[in-house]
Structures are given as structure tokens and as C-alpha cells.
Coordinates of C-alpha atoms and ligand atoms in Angstrom, one line a residue:
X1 CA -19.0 58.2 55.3
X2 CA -16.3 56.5 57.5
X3 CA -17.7 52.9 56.4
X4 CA -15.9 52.9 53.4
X5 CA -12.0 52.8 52.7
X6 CA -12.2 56.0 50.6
X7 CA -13.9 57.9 54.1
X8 CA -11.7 56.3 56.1
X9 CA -8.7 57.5 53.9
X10 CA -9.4 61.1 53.5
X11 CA -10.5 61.2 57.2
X12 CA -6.9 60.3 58.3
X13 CA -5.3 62.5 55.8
X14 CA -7.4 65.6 56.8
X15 CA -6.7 64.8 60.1
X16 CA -2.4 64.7 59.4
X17 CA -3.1 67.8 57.6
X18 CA -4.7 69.7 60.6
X19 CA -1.7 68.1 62.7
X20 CA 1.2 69.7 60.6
X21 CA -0.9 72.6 59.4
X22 CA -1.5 73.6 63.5
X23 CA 2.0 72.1 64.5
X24 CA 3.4 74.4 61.9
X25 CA 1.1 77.7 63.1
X26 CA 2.2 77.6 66.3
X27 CA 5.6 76.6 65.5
X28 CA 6.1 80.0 63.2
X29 CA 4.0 81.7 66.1
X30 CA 6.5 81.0 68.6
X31 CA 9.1 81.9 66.2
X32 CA 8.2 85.2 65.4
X33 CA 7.1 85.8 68.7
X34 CA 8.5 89.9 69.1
X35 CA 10.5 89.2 72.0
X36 CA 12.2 85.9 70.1
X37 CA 12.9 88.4 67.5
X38 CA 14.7 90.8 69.5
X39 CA 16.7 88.4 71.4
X40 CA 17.0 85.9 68.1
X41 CA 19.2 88.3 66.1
X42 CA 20.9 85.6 64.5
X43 CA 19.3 84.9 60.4
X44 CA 21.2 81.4 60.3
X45 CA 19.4 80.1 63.8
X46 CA 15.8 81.3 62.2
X47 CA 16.3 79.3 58.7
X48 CA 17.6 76.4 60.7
X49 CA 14.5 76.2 62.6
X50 CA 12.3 76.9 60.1
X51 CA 13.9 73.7 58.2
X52 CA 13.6 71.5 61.1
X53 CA 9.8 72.6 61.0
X54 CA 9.4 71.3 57.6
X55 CA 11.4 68.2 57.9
X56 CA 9.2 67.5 60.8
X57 CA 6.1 68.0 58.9
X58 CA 7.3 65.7 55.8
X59 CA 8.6 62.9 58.5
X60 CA 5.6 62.9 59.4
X61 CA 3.2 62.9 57.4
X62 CA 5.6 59.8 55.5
X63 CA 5.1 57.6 59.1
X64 CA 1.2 58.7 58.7
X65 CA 1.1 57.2 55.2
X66 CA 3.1 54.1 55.8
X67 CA 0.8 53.3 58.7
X68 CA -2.2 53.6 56.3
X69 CA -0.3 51.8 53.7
X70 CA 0.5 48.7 56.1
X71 CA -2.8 48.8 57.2
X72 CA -4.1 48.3 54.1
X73 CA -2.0 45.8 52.4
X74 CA -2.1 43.7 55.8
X75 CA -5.9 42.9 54.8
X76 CA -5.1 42.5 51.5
X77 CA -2.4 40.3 51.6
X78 CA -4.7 38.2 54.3
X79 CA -7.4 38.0 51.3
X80 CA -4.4 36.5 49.3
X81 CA -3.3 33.8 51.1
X82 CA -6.8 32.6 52.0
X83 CA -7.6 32.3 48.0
X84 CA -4.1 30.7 48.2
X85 CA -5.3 28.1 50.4
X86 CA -8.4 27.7 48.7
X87 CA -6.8 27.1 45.2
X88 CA -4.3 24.8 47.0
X89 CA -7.1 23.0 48.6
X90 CA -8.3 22.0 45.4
X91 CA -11.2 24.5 45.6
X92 CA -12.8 21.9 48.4
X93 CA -14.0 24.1 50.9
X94 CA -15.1 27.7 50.8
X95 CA -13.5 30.8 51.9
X96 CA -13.8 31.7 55.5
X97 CA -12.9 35.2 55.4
X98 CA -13.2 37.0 58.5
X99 CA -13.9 40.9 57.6
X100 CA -13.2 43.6 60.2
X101 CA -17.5 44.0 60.0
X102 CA -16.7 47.9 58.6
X103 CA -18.2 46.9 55.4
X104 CA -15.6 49.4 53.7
X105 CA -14.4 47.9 50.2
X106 CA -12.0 45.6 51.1
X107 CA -15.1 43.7 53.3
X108 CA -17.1 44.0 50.2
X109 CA -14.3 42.6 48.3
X110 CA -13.7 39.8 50.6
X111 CA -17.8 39.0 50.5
X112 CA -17.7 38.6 46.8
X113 CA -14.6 36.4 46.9
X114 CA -16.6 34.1 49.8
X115 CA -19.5 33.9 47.7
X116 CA -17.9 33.2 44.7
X117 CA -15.7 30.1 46.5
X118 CA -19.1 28.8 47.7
X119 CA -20.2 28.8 44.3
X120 CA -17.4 27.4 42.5
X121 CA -17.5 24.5 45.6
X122 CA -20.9 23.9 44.9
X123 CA -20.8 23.3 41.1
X124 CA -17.5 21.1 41.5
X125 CA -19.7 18.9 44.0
X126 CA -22.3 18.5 41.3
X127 CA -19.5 18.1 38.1
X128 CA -18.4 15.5 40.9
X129 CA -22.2 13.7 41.0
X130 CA -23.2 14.6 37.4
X131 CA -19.1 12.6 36.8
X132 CA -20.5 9.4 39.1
X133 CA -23.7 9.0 38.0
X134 CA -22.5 9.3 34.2
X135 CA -19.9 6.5 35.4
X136 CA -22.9 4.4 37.3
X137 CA -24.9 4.8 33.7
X138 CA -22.1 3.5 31.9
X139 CA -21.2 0.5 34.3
X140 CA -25.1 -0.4 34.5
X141 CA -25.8 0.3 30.6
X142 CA -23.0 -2.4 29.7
X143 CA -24.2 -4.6 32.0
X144 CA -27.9 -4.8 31.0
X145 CA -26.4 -4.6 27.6
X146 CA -23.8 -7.5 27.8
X147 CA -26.6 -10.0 30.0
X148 CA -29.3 -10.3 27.3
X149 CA -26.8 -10.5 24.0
X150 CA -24.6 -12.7 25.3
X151 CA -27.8 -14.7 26.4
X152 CA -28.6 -14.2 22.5
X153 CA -25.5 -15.1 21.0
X154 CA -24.9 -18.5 23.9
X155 CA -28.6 -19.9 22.3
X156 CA -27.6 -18.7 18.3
X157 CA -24.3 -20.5 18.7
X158 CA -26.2 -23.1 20.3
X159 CA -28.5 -23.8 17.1
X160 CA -25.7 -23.6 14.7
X161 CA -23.8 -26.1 16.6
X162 CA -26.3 -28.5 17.2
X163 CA -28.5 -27.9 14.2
X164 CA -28.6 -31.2 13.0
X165 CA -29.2 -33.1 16.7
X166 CA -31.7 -30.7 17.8
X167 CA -35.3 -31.9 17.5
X168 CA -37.8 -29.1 16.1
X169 CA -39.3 -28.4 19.5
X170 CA -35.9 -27.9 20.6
X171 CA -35.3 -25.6 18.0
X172 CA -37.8 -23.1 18.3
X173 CA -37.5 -23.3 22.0
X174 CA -34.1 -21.9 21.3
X175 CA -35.3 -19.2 19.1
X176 CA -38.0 -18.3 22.0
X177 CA -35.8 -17.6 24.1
X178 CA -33.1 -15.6 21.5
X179 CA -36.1 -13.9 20.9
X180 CA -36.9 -12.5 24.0
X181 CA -33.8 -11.5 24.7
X182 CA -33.5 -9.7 21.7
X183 CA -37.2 -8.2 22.4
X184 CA -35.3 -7.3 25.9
X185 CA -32.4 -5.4 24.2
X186 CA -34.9 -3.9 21.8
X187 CA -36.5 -2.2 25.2
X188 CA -33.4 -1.5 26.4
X189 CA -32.3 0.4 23.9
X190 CA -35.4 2.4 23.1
X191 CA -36.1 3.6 26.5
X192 CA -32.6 4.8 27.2
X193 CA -32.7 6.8 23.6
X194 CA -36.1 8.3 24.6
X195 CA -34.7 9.2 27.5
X196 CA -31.8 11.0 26.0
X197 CA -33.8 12.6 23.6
X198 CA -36.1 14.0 26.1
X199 CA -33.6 14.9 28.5
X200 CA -31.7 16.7 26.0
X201 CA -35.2 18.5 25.2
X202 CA -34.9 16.9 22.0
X203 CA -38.3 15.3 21.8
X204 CA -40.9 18.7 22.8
X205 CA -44.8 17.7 23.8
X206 CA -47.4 17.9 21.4
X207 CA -50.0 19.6 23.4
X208 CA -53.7 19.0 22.6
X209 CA -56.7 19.3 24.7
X210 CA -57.9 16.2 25.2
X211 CA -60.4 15.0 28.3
X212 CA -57.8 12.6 30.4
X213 CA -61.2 10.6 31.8
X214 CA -61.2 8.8 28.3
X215 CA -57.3 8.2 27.9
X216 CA -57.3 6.9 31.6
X217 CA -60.3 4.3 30.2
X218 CA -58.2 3.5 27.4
X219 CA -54.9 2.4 29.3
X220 CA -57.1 0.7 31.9
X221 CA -59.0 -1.7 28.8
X222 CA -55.1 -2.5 27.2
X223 CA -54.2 -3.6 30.6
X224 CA -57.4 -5.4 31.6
X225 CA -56.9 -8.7 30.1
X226 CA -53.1 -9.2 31.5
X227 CA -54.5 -8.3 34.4
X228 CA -57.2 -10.6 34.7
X229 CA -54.8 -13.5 33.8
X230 CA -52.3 -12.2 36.2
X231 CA -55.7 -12.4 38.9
X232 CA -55.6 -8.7 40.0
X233 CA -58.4 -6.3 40.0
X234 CA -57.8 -3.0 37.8
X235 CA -60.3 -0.2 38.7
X236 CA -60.6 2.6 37.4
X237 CA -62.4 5.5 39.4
X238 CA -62.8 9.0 37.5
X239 CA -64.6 11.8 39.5
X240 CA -67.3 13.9 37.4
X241 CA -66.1 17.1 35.9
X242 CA -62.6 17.0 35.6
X243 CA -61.5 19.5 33.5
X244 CA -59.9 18.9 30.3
X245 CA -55.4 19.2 30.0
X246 CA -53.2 20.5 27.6
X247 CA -51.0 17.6 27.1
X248 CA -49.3 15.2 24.5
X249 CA -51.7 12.3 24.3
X250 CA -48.8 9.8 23.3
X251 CA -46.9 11.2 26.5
X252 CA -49.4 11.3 28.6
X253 CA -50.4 7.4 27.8
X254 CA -47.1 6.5 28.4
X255 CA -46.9 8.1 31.7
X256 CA -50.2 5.6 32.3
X257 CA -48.8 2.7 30.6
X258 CA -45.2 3.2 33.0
X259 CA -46.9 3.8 36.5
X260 CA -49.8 0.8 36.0
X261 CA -47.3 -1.6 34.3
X262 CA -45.1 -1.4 37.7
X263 CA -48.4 -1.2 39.6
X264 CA -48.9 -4.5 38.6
X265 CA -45.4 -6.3 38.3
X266 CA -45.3 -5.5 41.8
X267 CA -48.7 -6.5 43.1
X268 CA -49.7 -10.5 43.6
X269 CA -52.6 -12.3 42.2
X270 CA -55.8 -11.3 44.2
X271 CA -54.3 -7.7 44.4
X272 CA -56.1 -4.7 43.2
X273 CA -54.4 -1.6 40.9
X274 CA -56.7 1.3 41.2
X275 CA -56.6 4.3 38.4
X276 CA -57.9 7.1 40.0
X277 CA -58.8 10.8 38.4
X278 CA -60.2 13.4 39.9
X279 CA -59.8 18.0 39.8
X280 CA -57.2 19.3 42.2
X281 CA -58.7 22.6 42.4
X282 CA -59.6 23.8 39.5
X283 CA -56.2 24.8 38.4
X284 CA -55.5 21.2 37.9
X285 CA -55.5 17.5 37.7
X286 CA -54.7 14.8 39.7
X287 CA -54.0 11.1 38.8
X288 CA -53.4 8.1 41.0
X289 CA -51.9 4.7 40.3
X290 CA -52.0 2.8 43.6
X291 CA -51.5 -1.0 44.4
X292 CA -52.1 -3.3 47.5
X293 CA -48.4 -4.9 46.3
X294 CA -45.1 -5.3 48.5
X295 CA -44.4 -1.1 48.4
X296 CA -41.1 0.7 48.2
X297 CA -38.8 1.2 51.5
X298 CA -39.3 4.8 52.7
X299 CA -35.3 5.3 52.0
X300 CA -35.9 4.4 48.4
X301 CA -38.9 6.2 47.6
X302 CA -36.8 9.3 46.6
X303 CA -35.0 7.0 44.5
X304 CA -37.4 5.2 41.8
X305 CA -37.4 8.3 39.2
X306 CA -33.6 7.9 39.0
X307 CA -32.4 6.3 35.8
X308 CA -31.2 2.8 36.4
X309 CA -32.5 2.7 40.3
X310 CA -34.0 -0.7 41.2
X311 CA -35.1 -1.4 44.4
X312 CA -34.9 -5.2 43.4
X313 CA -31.5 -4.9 41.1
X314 CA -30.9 -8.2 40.6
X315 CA -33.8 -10.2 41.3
X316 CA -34.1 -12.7 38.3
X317 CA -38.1 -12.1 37.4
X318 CA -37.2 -8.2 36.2
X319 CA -33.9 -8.8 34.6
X320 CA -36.4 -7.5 31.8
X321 CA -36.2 -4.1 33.2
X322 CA -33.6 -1.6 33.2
X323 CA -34.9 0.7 35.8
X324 CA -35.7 3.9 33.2
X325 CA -40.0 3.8 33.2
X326 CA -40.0 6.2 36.1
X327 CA -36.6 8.2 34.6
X328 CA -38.5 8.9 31.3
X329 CA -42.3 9.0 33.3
X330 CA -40.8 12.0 35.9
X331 CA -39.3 13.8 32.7
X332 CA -42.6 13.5 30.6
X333 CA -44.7 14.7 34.0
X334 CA -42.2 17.8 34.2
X335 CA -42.5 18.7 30.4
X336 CA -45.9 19.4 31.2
X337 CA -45.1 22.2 34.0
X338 CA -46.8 19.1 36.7
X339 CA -45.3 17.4 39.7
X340 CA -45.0 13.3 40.3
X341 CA -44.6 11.9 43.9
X342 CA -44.3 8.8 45.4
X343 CA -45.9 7.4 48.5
X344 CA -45.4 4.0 49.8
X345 CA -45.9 1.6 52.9
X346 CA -44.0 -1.6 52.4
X347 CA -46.2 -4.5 52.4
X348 CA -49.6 -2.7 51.9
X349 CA -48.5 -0.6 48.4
X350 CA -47.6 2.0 47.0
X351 CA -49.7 4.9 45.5
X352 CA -48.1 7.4 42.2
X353 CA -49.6 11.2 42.3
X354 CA -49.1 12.5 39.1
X355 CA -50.4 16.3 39.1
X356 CA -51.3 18.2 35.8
X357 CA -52.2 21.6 35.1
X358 CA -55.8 21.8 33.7
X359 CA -56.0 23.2 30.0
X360 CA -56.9 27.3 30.5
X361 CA -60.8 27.7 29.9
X362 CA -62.0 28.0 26.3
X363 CA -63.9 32.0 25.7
X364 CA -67.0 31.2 24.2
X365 CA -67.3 32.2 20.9
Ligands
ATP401 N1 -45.7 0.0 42.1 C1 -44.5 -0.3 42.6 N2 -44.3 -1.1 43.7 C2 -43.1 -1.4 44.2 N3 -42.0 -1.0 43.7 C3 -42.0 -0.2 42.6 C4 -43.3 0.2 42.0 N4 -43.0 1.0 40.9 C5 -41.7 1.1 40.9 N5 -41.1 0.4 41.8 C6 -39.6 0.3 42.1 O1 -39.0 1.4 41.4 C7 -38.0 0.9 40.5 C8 -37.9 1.8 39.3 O2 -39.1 1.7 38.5 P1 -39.0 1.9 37.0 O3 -40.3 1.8 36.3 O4 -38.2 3.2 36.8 O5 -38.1 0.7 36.5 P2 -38.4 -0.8 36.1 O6 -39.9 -0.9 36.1 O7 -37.7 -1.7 37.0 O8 -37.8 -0.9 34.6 P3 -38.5 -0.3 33.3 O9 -39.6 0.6 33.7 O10 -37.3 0.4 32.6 O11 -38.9 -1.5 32.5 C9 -38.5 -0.5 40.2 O12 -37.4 -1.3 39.8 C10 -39.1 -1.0 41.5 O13 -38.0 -1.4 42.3
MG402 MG1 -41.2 0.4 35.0

């Protein structure tokens, strides 16, 4: 009962009104003791006491109250100027409040202020990252933007000038290359508005049941001939009885298409890409895209689903790429309720886990 303010409160009060009431008993006692009476004649001398006695008793009980009172508005008035500071410190840090550990209202109080400064701290920091990484987007989508058109427009200009001088293997040269720029920006600008769209839940999977064994085969034969060119070995290695998913098939192959087309950008001829598929359990399924290529610094690993993040930014063989596959892979992975992880050791390769939940058994009948 004493823990809270309202306990604490009525305790003190009962315990003025004991004071006074017993002060005042044995104050009237004394007065009308018998022999007091008889030697007391005087009326005037018996009022005046009797009026010090309740002056007394209201004195007092107003110095009880104030003392409650002070003590009270002391600790709120500390609460104050602490969300003072915090508002003046631009909501940076959060409230250290230092309760008197009673746990009476005023603690509670103070607890839900704490809490609620740690809160507001800690969605300012991400409006802060959310804030940087929309202005890192912006800086890098203008840059991959301005590279390849005015690449475009330098070679155009270029044919217009010089269309009469230029001889017609010069020409086409010219369009080549304005075409594979364009073909560039045409990427670009599709992967960055499919990720939008899916990040903005805009674009929802189709789910079918489908076995992933065959897809997996599928991606593996598209890729098979550029691989073979490029002198790398693609396995594929699917375990028996892996049970069928629930997934978008078009997702699902694009997932594929991202982690093998990195596989083998980043893998030397003579290298091998191996597409493995095998049950996790029961519950799921689990697929592997691993190369024997240059691998990711551990420090980065964490990185490569971000949009935009490239371990190589710069380098001029992948000006091609914006850094979004993994963005938009991750986001597809996560649509379907399944996790995608990284593992990497630089110089040997780098191995994708993609895990997703297998489709719920079918009742007979
Ligand atoms: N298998 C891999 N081996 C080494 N590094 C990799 C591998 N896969 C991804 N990375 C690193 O992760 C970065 C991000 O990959 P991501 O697929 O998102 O982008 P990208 O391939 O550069 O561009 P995009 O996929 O948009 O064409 C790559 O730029 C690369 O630095
Ligand atoms: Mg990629």
C-alpha cells in the first residue's frame, strides 16, 4: 500500500490527523482537568487557550501539507527539466531518469517518459539512415544514370557529325556501342523499378507448386553455353526427394538467374559454379549457388543484398551493373517467408544459401 503516491499520501495525512486529534485530547484533558477548573475561574483565559489549541492544530497541519506538497512537485519539476534537456538536445540521447526505486506513480511516470525517449531516439536514428541511404540512392542512381547516356549521346553526336567521313564499319561500330549502352540503361532502369515495386509490396508472388529440381535444371541449361565459352564448369547437383515449394516460378527463376549470373562474373575460366538442391528437414528447402571465384571480404559480406553495394564499385568490366540483383534476389527470397545468407572466403569463393519453405503436403483424395 505504501508503494504508491496515493498510500504514501493518506499514510501521512492519517498520521497529522492522529497528531492533532491526540495533541488536541490531551490538550482539552489538561484543560478541564477539575483542579484547573477550580483554580482557572477566569472564562476569557479558557477561550484563549482553547484558540491557541486550534491555531496550533491548523499551523500545523498547513507545515504537514506544504512539506508533502514540496516533496512532490520537487520530483516533478526534476521530470521537467530532464524532458527539457532532452527536447533541447534535439531528442539525441534518452532520458536518464533516476527514480527514488518506490515504484509509486511518479516512478511509473518517469519509466514511461524513459521509454518513450528511447523510442523516439531510436526511430530518429533510423529516419537519420532511411534520410542517408535515400541520399546514397539518389547520388548513385544519377551517376549510373548519367555514365551510360552520356556514353549514348557522345557516340550519336559522333555519327551525326561525322556521317559522311565515317566508313560503314565505323558506323555500326558506333551504333554497337550506343547500343549497349542503351541495353545498359534499359537494365538499369528495370531493376531499380522492380525493385520499387516489390519493395513497395506492389508486385505480390504468384505461388504454385511446382518441383524446384526441374526449374534449378532449367536455369542451369540457359547458362550452360555462356559458361562453356566463358571455360567454367556449371554443375548442377539435386538430392532425391526434395519436396515440392509453393513459390512464384518467374520469381523463383530470377532468384537462380541473379545468384548464378554473379557466380560466374566473379569466377575465372577453369572455375566451377555448382547449383546445389537438396531437403532441409522436411519443413524446407535449401539451395546453393557456390563458386571457386575471388569471394567477398568477410566485412562486406553483410553488405551485397544492399541496393547499390559493390564490392568492386568502380572497376571498369561491371560498369554494366548497378549493384541491385541481390537487393531485388533478398526481397524475392523474403516474399516467400525463406532466409538468404552469404558465406565467403576470399580467394577460394563464395557460396549463396537460399532457404525455402516446402509446399504443405497434399491430403490424398
Ligand atoms: N559470387 C560472387 N563472388 C564475388 N562477389 C560477389 C558475388 N556475388 C555478388 N558479389 C558482390 O556483391 C555485389 C552485389 O551483387 P549484386 O548482384 O547485387 O550486384 P551486381 O551483380 O554488381 O549488379 P546487378 O546484379 O544489378 O547487375 C557485387 O557487385 C559483387 O561485388
Ligand atoms: Mg548481380
Amino acid at each position: 500500500m505504501f508503494r504508491s503516491l496515493y498510500g504514501r499520501l493518506a499514510a501521512v495525512l492519517m498520521g497529522v490527523f492522529v497528531a492533532v486529534g491526540g495533541l488536541m485530547i490531551v490538550a482539552s484533558q489538561t484543560m478541564f482537568e477539575p483542579e484547573r477548573l477550580q483554580t482557572v475561574l477566569e472564562p476569557n483565559l479558557l477561550l484563549e487557550l482553547a484558540t491557541y489549541l486550534i491555531v496550533g492544530a491548523v499551523a500545523f497541519s498547513l507545515l504537514a501539507a506544504l512539506i508533502v506538497f514540496r516533496f512532490l512537485t520537487r520530483r516533478l519539476r526534476t521530470l521537467c527539466e530532464s524532458i527539457e534537456v532532452f527536447r533541447d538536445g534535439g531528442f539525441s540521447a534518452p532520458l536518464q531518469l533516476a527514480g527514488n526505486g518506490g515504484g509509486d506513480e511518479i516512478d511509473m511516470l518517469a519509466a514511461v517518459f524513459a521509454e518513450m525517449s528511447e523510442r523516439i531516439v531510436c526511430q530518429l536514428e533510423a529516419l537519420a539512415q532511411v534520410d542517408a541511404r535515400r541520399r546514397e540512392l539518389l547520388a548513385n542512381v544519377s551517376h549510373d544514370l548519367r555514365t551510360p547516356l552520356a556514353s549514348m549521346q557522345g557516340y550519336l553526336e559522333t555519327l551525326l557529325l561525322k556521317d559522311g567521313s565515317l566508313t560503314p564499319e565505323e558506323r555500326r561500330s558506333y551504333l554497337q556501342v550506343a547500343t549497349r549502352h542503351c541495353e545498359r540503361l534499359g537494365k538499369l532502369v528495370r531493376d531499380l523499378f522492380e525493385l520499387t515495386r516489390l519493395e513497395a509490396h506492389e508486385i505480390r508472388p504468384q505461388p504454385e507448386r511446382f518441383p524446384l529440381a526441374e526449374l534449378v535444371q532449367d536455369v542451369a541449361q540457359k547458362f550452360e553455353l555462356q559458361a562453356r565459352k566463358a571455360g567454367q564448369h556449371l554443375v548442377t547437383e539435386i538430392a532425391p526427394e526434395v519436396p515440392m515449394v509453393l513459390a512464384d516460378i518467374g520469381m523463383i527463376e530470377r532468384v537462380l538467374e541473379n545468384l548464378i549470373e554473379n557466380a560466374m562474373r566473379y569466377t575465372p575460366a577453369e572455375g566451377t559454379i555448382r547449383v546445389t538442391l537438396q531437403a532441409d528437414g522436411g519443413a524446407a528447402v535449401r539451395l546453393g549457388v557456390s563458386d571457386t571465384g575471388k569471394g567477398i571480404a568477410t566485412n562486406e559480406l553483410a553488405n551485397v543484398f544492399d541496393r547499390y553495394y559493390r564490392v568492386d564499385r568502380g572497376e571498369p568490366g561491371n560498369a554494366a551493373h548497378a549493384g541491385l540483383g541481390l537487393a531485388i534476389t533478398r526481397r524475392i527470397v523474403e516474399l516467400h517467408a525463406g532466409t538468404i545468407r552469404a558465406e565467403s572466403t576470399p580467394g577460394q569463393g563464395t557460396r549463396f544459401v537460399v532457404e525455402l519453405p516446402a509446399a504443405p503436403a497434399v491430403s490424398p483424395g
